[in-house]
PDB file of C-alpha atoms and ligand atoms in Angstrom:
ATOM      1  CA  MET A 171      -9.408  -1.161   1.768  1.00  0.00           C
ATOM      2  CA  LYS A 172     -12.755  -1.252   3.559  1.00  0.00           C
ATOM      3  CA  SER A 173     -12.570  -1.335   7.371  1.00  0.00           C
ATOM      4  CA  GLY A 174     -15.760  -3.180   8.154  1.00  0.00           C
ATOM      5  CA  LYS A 175     -16.753  -0.452  10.627  1.00  0.00           C
ATOM      6  CA  ARG A 176     -20.185   1.138  10.630  1.00  0.00           C
ATOM      7  CA  VAL A 177     -20.277   4.167   8.350  1.00  0.00           C
ATOM      8  CA  ALA A 178     -21.991   7.501   9.109  1.00  0.00           C
ATOM      9  CA  LEU A 179     -22.723  10.255   6.611  1.00  0.00           C
ATOM     10  CA  VAL A 180     -23.054  13.598   8.327  1.00  0.00           C
ATOM     11  CA  THR A 181     -24.237  16.652   6.321  1.00  0.00           C
ATOM     12  CA  GLY A 182     -22.812  20.026   7.094  1.00  0.00           C
ATOM     13  CA  ALA A 183     -20.081  18.531   9.270  1.00  0.00           C
ATOM     14  CA  GLY A 184     -17.362  20.956   8.131  1.00  0.00           C
ATOM     15  CA  ARG A 185     -18.004  22.852  11.422  1.00  0.00           C
ATOM     16  CA  GLY A 186     -20.372  23.456  14.220  1.00  0.00           C
ATOM     17  CA  ILE A 187     -22.872  20.875  15.432  1.00  0.00           C
ATOM     18  CA  GLY A 188     -22.233  18.568  12.457  1.00  0.00           C
ATOM     19  CA  LEU A 189     -18.508  18.483  13.188  1.00  0.00           C
ATOM     20  CA  ALA A 190     -19.125  17.632  16.816  1.00  0.00           C
ATOM     21  CA  ILE A 191     -21.511  14.857  15.757  1.00  0.00           C
ATOM     22  CA  ALA A 192     -18.990  13.489  13.262  1.00  0.00           C
ATOM     23  CA  GLU A 193     -16.270  13.495  15.975  1.00  0.00           C
ATOM     24  CA  GLU A 194     -18.534  11.785  18.448  1.00  0.00           C
ATOM     25  CA  LEU A 195     -19.514   9.105  15.975  1.00  0.00           C
ATOM     26  CA  ALA A 196     -15.896   8.606  15.043  1.00  0.00           C
ATOM     27  CA  GLY A 197     -15.171   8.033  18.757  1.00  0.00           C
ATOM     28  CA  GLU A 198     -17.975   5.475  18.750  1.00  0.00           C
ATOM     29  CA  GLY A 199     -16.167   3.434  16.093  1.00  0.00           C
ATOM     30  CA  CYS A 200     -17.757   4.655  12.907  1.00  0.00           C
ATOM     31  CA  ASP A 201     -15.973   5.679   9.672  1.00  0.00           C
ATOM     32  CA  VAL A 202     -17.305   9.081   8.697  1.00  0.00           C
ATOM     33  CA  ALA A 203     -18.267  10.733   5.436  1.00  0.00           C
ATOM     34  CA  VAL A 204     -18.608  14.505   5.702  1.00  0.00           C
ATOM     35  CA  MET A 205     -20.836  16.433   3.179  1.00  0.00           C
ATOM     36  CA  ASP A 206     -20.422  20.153   2.965  1.00  0.00           C
ATOM     37  CA  VAL A 207     -20.210  23.083   0.616  1.00  0.00           C
ATOM     38  CA  HIS A 208     -16.682  24.349   1.551  1.00  0.00           C
ATOM     39  CA  ASP A 209     -13.712  23.501  -0.517  1.00  0.00           C
ATOM     40  CA  GLU A 210     -11.635  20.773   0.955  1.00  0.00           C
ATOM     41  CA  ALA A 211      -8.832  23.030   2.200  1.00  0.00           C
ATOM     42  CA  ALA A 212     -11.298  24.831   4.451  1.00  0.00           C
ATOM     43  CA  VAL A 213     -12.357  21.721   6.165  1.00  0.00           C
ATOM     44  CA  SER A 214      -9.000  19.955   6.382  1.00  0.00           C
ATOM     45  CA  ALA A 215      -8.644  20.775  10.160  1.00  0.00           C
ATOM     46  CA  ALA A 216     -12.140  19.415  10.769  1.00  0.00           C
ATOM     47  CA  LEU A 217     -11.287  16.153   8.809  1.00  0.00           C
ATOM     48  CA  GLU A 218      -8.163  15.803  10.898  1.00  0.00           C
ATOM     49  CA  ARG A 219     -10.225  16.114  14.137  1.00  0.00           C
ATOM     50  CA  ILE A 220     -12.540  13.371  13.001  1.00  0.00           C
ATOM     51  CA  GLY A 221      -9.691  11.210  11.753  1.00  0.00           C
ATOM     52  CA  GLY A 222      -7.956  11.812  15.057  1.00  0.00           C
ATOM     53  CA  ARG A 223     -10.822   9.931  16.784  1.00  0.00           C
ATOM     54  CA  GLY A 224      -9.881   6.807  14.788  1.00  0.00           C
ATOM     55  CA  ALA A 225     -12.209   7.093  11.803  1.00  0.00           C
ATOM     56  CA  GLY A 226     -11.552   6.654   8.159  1.00  0.00           C
ATOM     57  CA  THR A 227     -12.876   9.820   6.553  1.00  0.00           C
ATOM     58  CA  LEU A 228     -14.239  10.882   3.258  1.00  0.00           C
ATOM     59  CA  TYR A 229     -14.999  14.428   2.223  1.00  0.00           C
ATOM     60  CA  CYS A 230     -17.755  15.040  -0.229  1.00  0.00           C
ATOM     61  CA  ARG A 231     -17.953  18.688  -1.365  1.00  0.00           C
ATOM     62  CA  ALA A 232     -21.614  18.838  -2.185  1.00  0.00           C
ATOM     63  CA  ASP A 233     -24.715  20.989  -1.745  1.00  0.00           C
ATOM     64  CA  VAL A 234     -27.563  19.040  -0.062  1.00  0.00           C
ATOM     65  CA  SER A 235     -30.130  21.115  -2.052  1.00  0.00           C
ATOM     66  CA  SER A 236     -28.719  19.635  -5.360  1.00  0.00           C
ATOM     67  CA  ALA A 237     -30.135  16.270  -6.521  1.00  0.00           C
ATOM     68  CA  ALA A 238     -26.948  15.612  -8.556  1.00  0.00           C
ATOM     69  CA  ASP A 239     -24.761  16.422  -5.560  1.00  0.00           C
ATOM     70  CA  ARG A 240     -26.791  14.101  -3.325  1.00  0.00           C
ATOM     71  CA  ALA A 241     -26.409  11.253  -5.798  1.00  0.00           C
ATOM     72  CA  LYS A 242     -22.731  11.985  -6.266  1.00  0.00           C
ATOM     73  CA  THR A 243     -22.239  11.845  -2.475  1.00  0.00           C
ATOM     74  CA  LEU A 244     -23.937   8.540  -1.937  1.00  0.00           C
ATOM     75  CA  ALA A 245     -21.947   7.051  -4.832  1.00  0.00           C
ATOM     76  CA  ALA A 246     -18.722   8.329  -3.304  1.00  0.00           C
ATOM     77  CA  VAL A 247     -19.656   6.772   0.120  1.00  0.00           C
ATOM     78  CA  GLU A 248     -20.446   3.441  -1.553  1.00  0.00           C
ATOM     79  CA  GLU A 249     -17.206   3.489  -3.500  1.00  0.00           C
ATOM     80  CA  ARG A 250     -15.090   4.368  -0.449  1.00  0.00           C
ATOM     81  CA  PHE A 251     -16.828   2.402   2.309  1.00  0.00           C
ATOM     82  CA  GLY A 252     -19.300   0.063   0.535  1.00  0.00           C
ATOM     83  CA  ARG A 253     -22.030   0.662   3.199  1.00  0.00           C
ATOM     84  CA  LEU A 254     -24.061   3.331   4.916  1.00  0.00           C
ATOM     85  CA  ASP A 255     -25.331   2.713   8.500  1.00  0.00           C
ATOM     86  CA  VAL A 256     -26.127   6.133   9.899  1.00  0.00           C
ATOM     87  CA  LEU A 257     -27.385   9.304   8.120  1.00  0.00           C
ATOM     88  CA  VAL A 258     -27.351  12.498   9.994  1.00  0.00           C
ATOM     89  CA  ASN A 259     -29.251  15.299   8.347  1.00  0.00           C
ATOM     90  CA  ASN A 260     -27.541  18.214  10.025  1.00  0.00           C
ATOM     91  CA  ALA A 261     -26.819  20.722   7.284  1.00  0.00           C
ATOM     92  CA  GLY A 262     -28.934  23.787   7.503  1.00  0.00           C
ATOM     93  CA  VAL A 263     -29.031  27.462   7.107  1.00  0.00           C
ATOM     94  CA  ALA A 264     -30.677  30.547   8.624  1.00  0.00           C
ATOM     95  CA  PRO A 265     -32.082  33.132   6.329  1.00  0.00           C
ATOM     96  CA  ARG A 266     -29.297  35.431   4.952  1.00  0.00           C
ATOM     97  CA  ALA A 267     -31.090  38.331   6.620  1.00  0.00           C
ATOM     98  CA  ARG A 268     -33.731  38.091   9.302  1.00  0.00           C
ATOM     99  CA  ALA A 269     -36.834  39.771   7.896  1.00  0.00           C
ATOM    100  CA  ASP A 270     -40.303  40.255   9.334  1.00  0.00           C
ATOM    101  CA  ILE A 271     -42.801  37.635   8.042  1.00  0.00           C
ATOM    102  CA  LEU A 272     -44.808  40.539   6.615  1.00  0.00           C
ATOM    103  CA  GLU A 273     -41.905  41.493   4.332  1.00  0.00           C
ATOM    104  CA  ALA A 274     -39.648  38.523   3.854  1.00  0.00           C
ATOM    105  CA  THR A 275     -39.049  37.373   0.324  1.00  0.00           C
ATOM    106  CA  GLU A 276     -40.107  34.291  -1.675  1.00  0.00           C
ATOM    107  CA  GLU A 277     -36.483  33.963  -2.756  1.00  0.00           C
ATOM    108  CA  SER A 278     -35.257  33.589   0.833  1.00  0.00           C
ATOM    109  CA  TYR A 279     -38.147  31.114   1.541  1.00  0.00           C
ATOM    110  CA  GLU A 280     -37.155  28.987  -1.441  1.00  0.00           C
ATOM    111  CA  ARG A 281     -33.477  28.947  -0.485  1.00  0.00           C
ATOM    112  CA  VAL A 282     -34.114  27.958   3.146  1.00  0.00           C
ATOM    113  CA  MET A 283     -36.710  25.294   2.289  1.00  0.00           C
ATOM    114  CA  LYS A 284     -34.524  23.665  -0.388  1.00  0.00           C
ATOM    115  CA  ILE A 285     -31.490  23.343   1.933  1.00  0.00           C
ATOM    116  CA  ASN A 286     -33.264  22.627   5.247  1.00  0.00           C
ATOM    117  CA  LEU A 287     -36.132  20.491   4.033  1.00  0.00           C
ATOM    118  CA  GLN A 288     -36.208  19.424   0.392  1.00  0.00           C
ATOM    119  CA  GLY A 289     -32.577  18.410   0.309  1.00  0.00           C
ATOM    120  CA  PRO A 290     -32.655  16.298   3.518  1.00  0.00           C
ATOM    121  CA  TYR A 291     -36.005  14.762   2.452  1.00  0.00           C
ATOM    122  CA  PHE A 292     -34.686  13.396  -0.801  1.00  0.00           C
ATOM    123  CA  LEU A 293     -31.331  12.510   0.649  1.00  0.00           C
ATOM    124  CA  THR A 294     -33.167  10.486   3.265  1.00  0.00           C
ATOM    125  CA  GLN A 295     -35.264   8.811   0.551  1.00  0.00           C
ATOM    126  CA  ALA A 296     -32.161   7.682  -1.317  1.00  0.00           C
ATOM    127  CA  ALA A 297     -30.159   6.673   1.780  1.00  0.00           C
ATOM    128  CA  ALA A 298     -33.201   4.806   3.125  1.00  0.00           C
ATOM    129  CA  ASN A 299     -33.563   2.836  -0.150  1.00  0.00           C
ATOM    130  CA  TRP A 300     -29.878   1.923   0.154  1.00  0.00           C
ATOM    131  CA  MET A 301     -30.298   0.875   3.751  1.00  0.00           C
ATOM    132  CA  ILE A 302     -33.264  -1.307   2.849  1.00  0.00           C
ATOM    133  CA  ARG A 303     -31.087  -3.048   0.280  1.00  0.00           C
ATOM    134  CA  GLN A 304     -28.359  -3.668   2.911  1.00  0.00           C
ATOM    135  CA  ARG A 305     -30.965  -5.027   5.316  1.00  0.00           C
ATOM    136  CA  ARG A 306     -32.283  -7.416   2.698  1.00  0.00           C
ATOM    137  CA  GLU A 307     -28.798  -8.643   2.017  1.00  0.00           C
ATOM    138  CA  ASN A 308     -27.833  -8.957   5.638  1.00  0.00           C
ATOM    139  CA  GLY A 309     -30.503  -9.401   8.333  1.00  0.00           C
ATOM    140  CA  ALA A 310     -28.178  -8.213  10.990  1.00  0.00           C
ATOM    141  CA  PHE A 311     -27.793  -4.777   9.317  1.00  0.00           C
ATOM    142  CA  SER A 312     -29.072  -1.954  11.570  1.00  0.00           C
ATOM    143  CA  GLY A 313     -29.383   1.434  10.044  1.00  0.00           C
ATOM    144  CA  CYS A 314     -30.416   4.691  11.699  1.00  0.00           C
ATOM    145  CA  ILE A 315     -31.446   8.186  10.565  1.00  0.00           C
ATOM    146  CA  ILE A 316     -31.088  11.279  12.713  1.00  0.00           C
ATOM    147  CA  ASN A 317     -32.553  14.682  11.813  1.00  0.00           C
ATOM    148  CA  VAL A 318     -31.111  17.821  13.376  1.00  0.00           C
ATOM    149  CA  ALA A 319     -34.238  20.000  13.444  1.00  0.00           C
ATOM    150  CA  SER A 320     -34.646  22.880  15.991  1.00  0.00           C
ATOM    151  CA  ILE A 321     -36.884  24.216  18.740  1.00  0.00           C
ATOM    152  CA  SER A 322     -37.992  26.460  15.823  1.00  0.00           C
ATOM    153  CA  ALA A 323     -40.139  23.544  14.727  1.00  0.00           C
ATOM    154  CA  VAL A 324     -42.413  24.655  17.617  1.00  0.00           C
ATOM    155  CA  VAL A 325     -41.228  28.094  18.678  1.00  0.00           C
ATOM    156  CA  ALA A 326     -42.570  30.921  16.442  1.00  0.00           C
ATOM    157  CA  SER A 327     -40.039  33.539  15.409  1.00  0.00           C
ATOM    158  CA  PRO A 328     -41.875  35.884  13.020  1.00  0.00           C
ATOM    159  CA  GLY A 329     -38.471  37.429  12.092  1.00  0.00           C
ATOM    160  CA  ARG A 330     -37.375  34.215  10.384  1.00  0.00           C
ATOM    161  CA  GLY A 331     -40.614  32.370   9.468  1.00  0.00           C
ATOM    162  CA  GLU A 332     -39.063  30.397   6.566  1.00  0.00           C
ATOM    163  CA  TYR A 333     -36.624  28.817   9.007  1.00  0.00           C
ATOM    164  CA  CYS A 334     -39.337  27.775  11.381  1.00  0.00           C
ATOM    165  CA  VAL A 335     -41.480  26.380   8.569  1.00  0.00           C
ATOM    166  CA  SER A 336     -38.475  24.331   7.335  1.00  0.00           C
ATOM    167  CA  LYS A 337     -37.851  22.879  10.779  1.00  0.00           C
ATOM    168  CA  ALA A 338     -41.547  22.123  11.411  1.00  0.00           C
ATOM    169  CA  GLY A 339     -41.505  20.301   8.040  1.00  0.00           C
ATOM    170  CA  MET A 340     -38.438  18.390   9.048  1.00  0.00           C
ATOM    171  CA  SER A 341     -40.269  17.260  12.088  1.00  0.00           C
ATOM    172  CA  MET A 342     -43.031  15.730   9.995  1.00  0.00           C
ATOM    173  CA  MET A 343     -40.361  14.210   7.803  1.00  0.00           C
ATOM    174  CA  THR A 344     -39.028  12.423  10.971  1.00  0.00           C
ATOM    175  CA  GLN A 345     -42.429  10.875  11.560  1.00  0.00           C
ATOM    176  CA  LEU A 346     -43.023   9.965   8.004  1.00  0.00           C
ATOM    177  CA  PHE A 347     -39.808   8.100   7.492  1.00  0.00           C
ATOM    178  CA  ALA A 348     -40.067   6.553  10.951  1.00  0.00           C
ATOM    179  CA  ALA A 349     -43.480   5.177  10.000  1.00  0.00           C
ATOM    180  CA  ARG A 350     -42.220   3.917   6.648  1.00  0.00           C
ATOM    181  CA  LEU A 351     -38.940   2.364   7.677  1.00  0.00           C
ATOM    182  CA  GLY A 352     -40.083   0.524  10.896  1.00  0.00           C
ATOM    183  CA  GLU A 353     -40.450  -2.756   8.932  1.00  0.00           C
ATOM    184  CA  PHE A 354     -36.821  -2.613   7.931  1.00  0.00           C
ATOM    185  CA  GLY A 355     -35.596  -2.017  11.468  1.00  0.00           C
ATOM    186  CA  ILE A 356     -34.429   1.487  10.700  1.00  0.00           C
ATOM    187  CA  PRO A 357     -35.301   3.918  13.426  1.00  0.00           C
ATOM    188  CA  VAL A 358     -35.644   7.586  12.637  1.00  0.00           C
ATOM    189  CA  TYR A 359     -34.983  10.203  15.392  1.00  0.00           C
ATOM    190  CA  GLU A 360     -34.964  13.963  15.695  1.00  0.00           C
ATOM    191  CA  ILE A 361     -32.943  16.239  17.815  1.00  0.00           C
ATOM    192  CA  ARG A 362     -34.180  19.725  18.505  1.00  0.00           C
ATOM    193  CA  PRO A 363     -31.294  21.978  19.612  1.00  0.00           C
ATOM    194  CA  GLY A 364     -32.075  25.273  21.369  1.00  0.00           C
ATOM    195  CA  ILE A 365     -29.502  28.058  21.462  1.00  0.00           C
ATOM    196  CA  ILE A 366     -26.162  26.585  20.574  1.00  0.00           C
ATOM    197  CA  ALA A 367     -22.872  28.498  20.231  1.00  0.00           C
ATOM    198  CA  THR A 368     -21.764  28.053  16.606  1.00  0.00           C
ATOM    199  CA  ASP A 369     -21.056  30.261  13.513  1.00  0.00           C
ATOM    200  CA  MET A 370     -24.811  30.223  12.874  1.00  0.00           C
ATOM    201  CA  THR A 371     -25.602  32.083  16.012  1.00  0.00           C
ATOM    202  CA  ALA A 372     -22.466  34.243  16.068  1.00  0.00           C
ATOM    203  CA  GLY A 373     -24.426  37.255  14.756  1.00  0.00           C
ATOM    204  CA  VAL A 374     -26.946  37.130  17.528  1.00  0.00           C
ATOM    205  CA  ARG A 375     -24.598  36.377  20.359  1.00  0.00           C
ATOM    206  CA  GLU A 376     -25.092  39.596  22.307  1.00  0.00           C
ATOM    207  CA  LYS A 377     -28.871  39.501  21.858  1.00  0.00           C
ATOM    208  CA  TYR A 378     -29.105  35.945  23.160  1.00  0.00           C
ATOM    209  CA  ASP A 379     -26.628  36.681  26.005  1.00  0.00           C
ATOM    210  CA  ARG A 380     -29.033  39.409  27.186  1.00  0.00           C
ATOM    211  CA  LEU A 381     -32.065  37.169  26.870  1.00  0.00           C
ATOM    212  CA  ILE A 382     -30.289  34.445  28.901  1.00  0.00           C
ATOM    213  CA  ALA A 383     -28.908  36.724  31.547  1.00  0.00           C
ATOM    214  CA  GLU A 384     -31.699  39.191  31.966  1.00  0.00           C
ATOM    215  CA  LYS A 385     -34.870  37.540  30.814  1.00  0.00           C
ATOM    216  CA  GLY A 386     -34.089  34.075  32.247  1.00  0.00           C
ATOM    217  CA  ILE A 387     -35.352  32.294  29.085  1.00  0.00           C
ATOM    218  CA  LEU A 388     -33.491  29.087  29.927  1.00  0.00           C
ATOM    219  CA  VAL A 389     -33.731  26.747  32.971  1.00  0.00           C
ATOM    220  CA  GLN A 390     -30.097  25.732  32.557  1.00  0.00           C
ATOM    221  CA  SER A 391     -28.652  29.174  32.167  1.00  0.00           C
ATOM    222  CA  ARG A 392     -25.811  28.843  29.669  1.00  0.00           C
ATOM    223  CA  TRP A 393     -25.374  28.506  25.901  1.00  0.00           C
ATOM    224  CA  GLY A 394     -25.598  25.034  24.501  1.00  0.00           C
ATOM    225  CA  ARG A 395     -22.445  23.548  23.077  1.00  0.00           C
ATOM    226  CA  PRO A 396     -22.250  21.407  19.860  1.00  0.00           C
ATOM    227  CA  GLU A 397     -21.041  18.533  22.066  1.00  0.00           C
ATOM    228  CA  ASP A 398     -24.394  18.712  24.015  1.00  0.00           C
ATOM    229  CA  VAL A 399     -26.115  17.817  20.711  1.00  0.00           C
ATOM    230  CA  ALA A 400     -23.405  15.339  19.566  1.00  0.00           C
ATOM    231  CA  ARG A 401     -23.778  13.123  22.631  1.00  0.00           C
ATOM    232  CA  VAL A 402     -27.472  12.656  21.973  1.00  0.00           C
ATOM    233  CA  ALA A 403     -26.771  11.751  18.295  1.00  0.00           C
ATOM    234  CA  ALA A 404     -24.213   9.150  19.531  1.00  0.00           C
ATOM    235  CA  MET A 405     -26.818   7.684  21.910  1.00  0.00           C
ATOM    236  CA  MET A 406     -29.270   7.387  19.003  1.00  0.00           C
ATOM    237  CA  ALA A 407     -26.672   5.942  16.645  1.00  0.00           C
ATOM    238  CA  ARG A 408     -25.445   3.384  19.139  1.00  0.00           C
ATOM    239  CA  GLY A 409     -29.009   1.968  19.415  1.00  0.00           C
ATOM    240  CA  ASP A 410     -29.457   2.943  23.111  1.00  0.00           C
ATOM    241  CA  ILE A 411     -33.034   3.789  22.497  1.00  0.00           C
ATOM    242  CA  ALA A 412     -33.764   0.920  20.059  1.00  0.00           C
ATOM    243  CA  TYR A 413     -37.399   0.403  21.101  1.00  0.00           C
ATOM    244  CA  SER A 414     -38.272   3.868  19.951  1.00  0.00           C
ATOM    245  CA  THR A 415     -38.666   5.584  16.676  1.00  0.00           C
ATOM    246  CA  GLY A 416     -40.058   8.849  15.292  1.00  0.00           C
ATOM    247  CA  GLN A 417     -39.156  10.478  18.645  1.00  0.00           C
ATOM    248  CA  ILE A 418     -37.627  13.813  19.536  1.00  0.00           C
ATOM    249  CA  VAL A 419     -34.895  14.714  22.049  1.00  0.00           C
ATOM    250  CA  THR A 420     -34.899  18.445  22.779  1.00  0.00           C
ATOM    251  CA  VAL A 421     -31.487  19.835  23.770  1.00  0.00           C
ATOM    252  CA  ASP A 422     -32.334  23.335  24.736  1.00  0.00           C
ATOM    253  CA  GLY A 423     -31.404  23.877  28.486  1.00  0.00           C
ATOM    254  CA  GLY A 424     -35.098  23.889  29.350  1.00  0.00           C
ATOM    255  CA  PHE A 425     -36.036  26.752  26.910  1.00  0.00           C
ATOM    256  CA  THR A 426     -39.272  25.044  25.848  1.00  0.00           C
ATOM    257  CA  LEU A 427     -40.309  23.967  29.368  1.00  0.00           C
ATOM    258  CA  ARG A 428     -43.522  25.675  30.307  1.00  0.00           C
ATOM    259  CA  ARG A 429     -43.102  27.568  33.572  1.00  0.00           C
ATOM    260  CA  LEU A 430     -45.340  29.678  35.721  1.00  0.00           C
TER     261      LEU A 430
HETATM  262  N1  NAD B  47     -26.754  26.854  16.323  1.00  0.00           N
HETATM  263  C1  NAD B  47     -27.939  26.734  16.846  1.00  0.00           C
HETATM  264  O1  NAD B  47     -28.344  27.482  17.824  1.00  0.00           O
HETATM  265  C2  NAD B  47     -28.980  25.800  16.298  1.00  0.00           C
HETATM  266  C3  NAD B  47     -30.206  25.646  16.937  1.00  0.00           C
HETATM  267  C4  NAD B  47     -31.161  24.793  16.467  1.00  0.00           C
HETATM  268  C5  NAD B  47     -30.902  24.034  15.295  1.00  0.00           C
HETATM  269  N2  NAD B  47     -29.693  24.176  14.667  1.00  0.00           N
HETATM  270  C6  NAD B  47     -29.514  23.434  13.372  1.00  0.00           C
HETATM  271  O2  NAD B  47     -28.301  22.688  13.592  1.00  0.00           O
HETATM  272  C7  NAD B  47     -27.761  22.381  12.276  1.00  0.00           C
HETATM  273  C8  NAD B  47     -26.283  22.835  12.286  1.00  0.00           C
HETATM  274  O3  NAD B  47     -26.157  24.185  12.639  1.00  0.00           O
HETATM  275  P1  NAD B  47     -24.888  24.968  13.161  1.00  0.00           P
HETATM  276  O4  NAD B  47     -25.273  25.869  14.250  1.00  0.00           O
HETATM  277  O5  NAD B  47     -23.788  23.958  13.370  1.00  0.00           O
HETATM  278  O6  NAD B  47     -24.590  25.872  11.801  1.00  0.00           O
HETATM  279  P2  NAD B  47     -23.245  26.238  11.147  1.00  0.00           P
HETATM  280  O7  NAD B  47     -23.568  27.340  10.165  1.00  0.00           O
HETATM  281  O8  NAD B  47     -22.136  26.532  12.102  1.00  0.00           O
HETATM  282  O9  NAD B  47     -22.852  24.907  10.347  1.00  0.00           O
HETATM  283  C9  NAD B  47     -23.730  24.453   9.307  1.00  0.00           C
HETATM  284  C10 NAD B  47     -22.888  23.658   8.303  1.00  0.00           C
HETATM  285  O10 NAD B  47     -23.730  23.253   7.264  1.00  0.00           O
HETATM  286  C11 NAD B  47     -23.109  23.582   6.045  1.00  0.00           C
HETATM  287  N3  NAD B  47     -24.115  23.748   4.933  1.00  0.00           N
HETATM  288  C12 NAD B  47     -24.867  24.848   4.747  1.00  0.00           C
HETATM  289  N4  NAD B  47     -25.589  24.772   3.649  1.00  0.00           N
HETATM  290  C13 NAD B  47     -25.275  23.516   3.089  1.00  0.00           C
HETATM  291  C14 NAD B  47     -25.677  22.844   1.959  1.00  0.00           C
HETATM  292  N5  NAD B  47     -26.532  23.440   1.096  1.00  0.00           N
HETATM  293  N6  NAD B  47     -25.198  21.684   1.709  1.00  0.00           N
HETATM  294  C15 NAD B  47     -24.323  21.081   2.505  1.00  0.00           C
HETATM  295  N7  NAD B  47     -23.872  21.683   3.689  1.00  0.00           N
HETATM  296  C16 NAD B  47     -24.327  22.893   3.959  1.00  0.00           C
HETATM  297  C17 NAD B  47     -22.360  24.796   6.279  1.00  0.00           C
HETATM  298  O11 NAD B  47     -21.377  25.008   5.242  1.00  0.00           O
HETATM  299  C18 NAD B  47     -21.756  24.542   7.627  1.00  0.00           C
HETATM  300  O12 NAD B  47     -20.542  23.864   7.603  1.00  0.00           O
HETATM  301  C19 NAD B  47     -28.582  23.262  11.279  1.00  0.00           C
HETATM  302  O13 NAD B  47     -29.500  22.427  10.666  1.00  0.00           O
HETATM  303  C20 NAD B  47     -29.293  24.251  12.243  1.00  0.00           C
HETATM  304  O14 NAD B  47     -30.483  24.719  11.613  1.00  0.00           O
HETATM  305  C21 NAD B  47     -28.636  25.039  15.097  1.00  0.00           C
END
């Protein structure tokens, strides 16, 4: 039974920032499809949290870097909900080991680029084509695409160059799809989180604690929380900044603010 609600697909929503975004969009009245690589048992608590906000949920165990998995996911969303209104490209990985750009391997580069850039790029292509079809069938349809990039799109970390290049690429991807999809009324936005407390940053927690406390790298001197990012995604998905596309909201506690 289809609910008639707007439907959001959030990649990497099994935990962390993606889960917070999925919960927030559920609270906004969307049904939510979650795409992640974990087996379903490992994300059952996450799905309950999303469902607890009133959403119908669908779990797609799929790898965003696989073309077959992307197609399978969109087919499952169509089968379950019959529509897709919001795509959030959130899934992403850091390099398995941080390595100096003078030594890092091509293998790590390929892995990070496939998951963080190539996968979202072609998932967006497929989702955008589906949104265009929906728009042609229903002039009132209003889609939206949100890319979770990073301050690493503009902040150079030579100890994880492939990650920075993937996020800089995603930033151009935001502009490209925004330019192409304007005629169909589909805005494309980018969020650039700074230092957010999730599993991804668990291994560098003490290092960043020190940088925040002793070096004063932030203007707002605390770790970011997944909810800080999620609220911005909800604002975008609601259409609060409708006369705007290809734009970036940086959620970094002032990290990238130039100061003297
Ligand atoms: N945590 C931060 O400080 C921070 C800062 C800037 C940007 N980001 C970005 O935010 C996004 C979410 O990060 P997070 O901190 O929540 O990380 P996280 O590792 O806690 O969660 C990422 C989720 O993505 C999933 N995922 C990984 N590879 C996947 C794949 N191939 N296919 C589908 N799902 C996959 C993981 O299983 C996990 O559930 C990432 O794109 C990350 O680069 C995070």
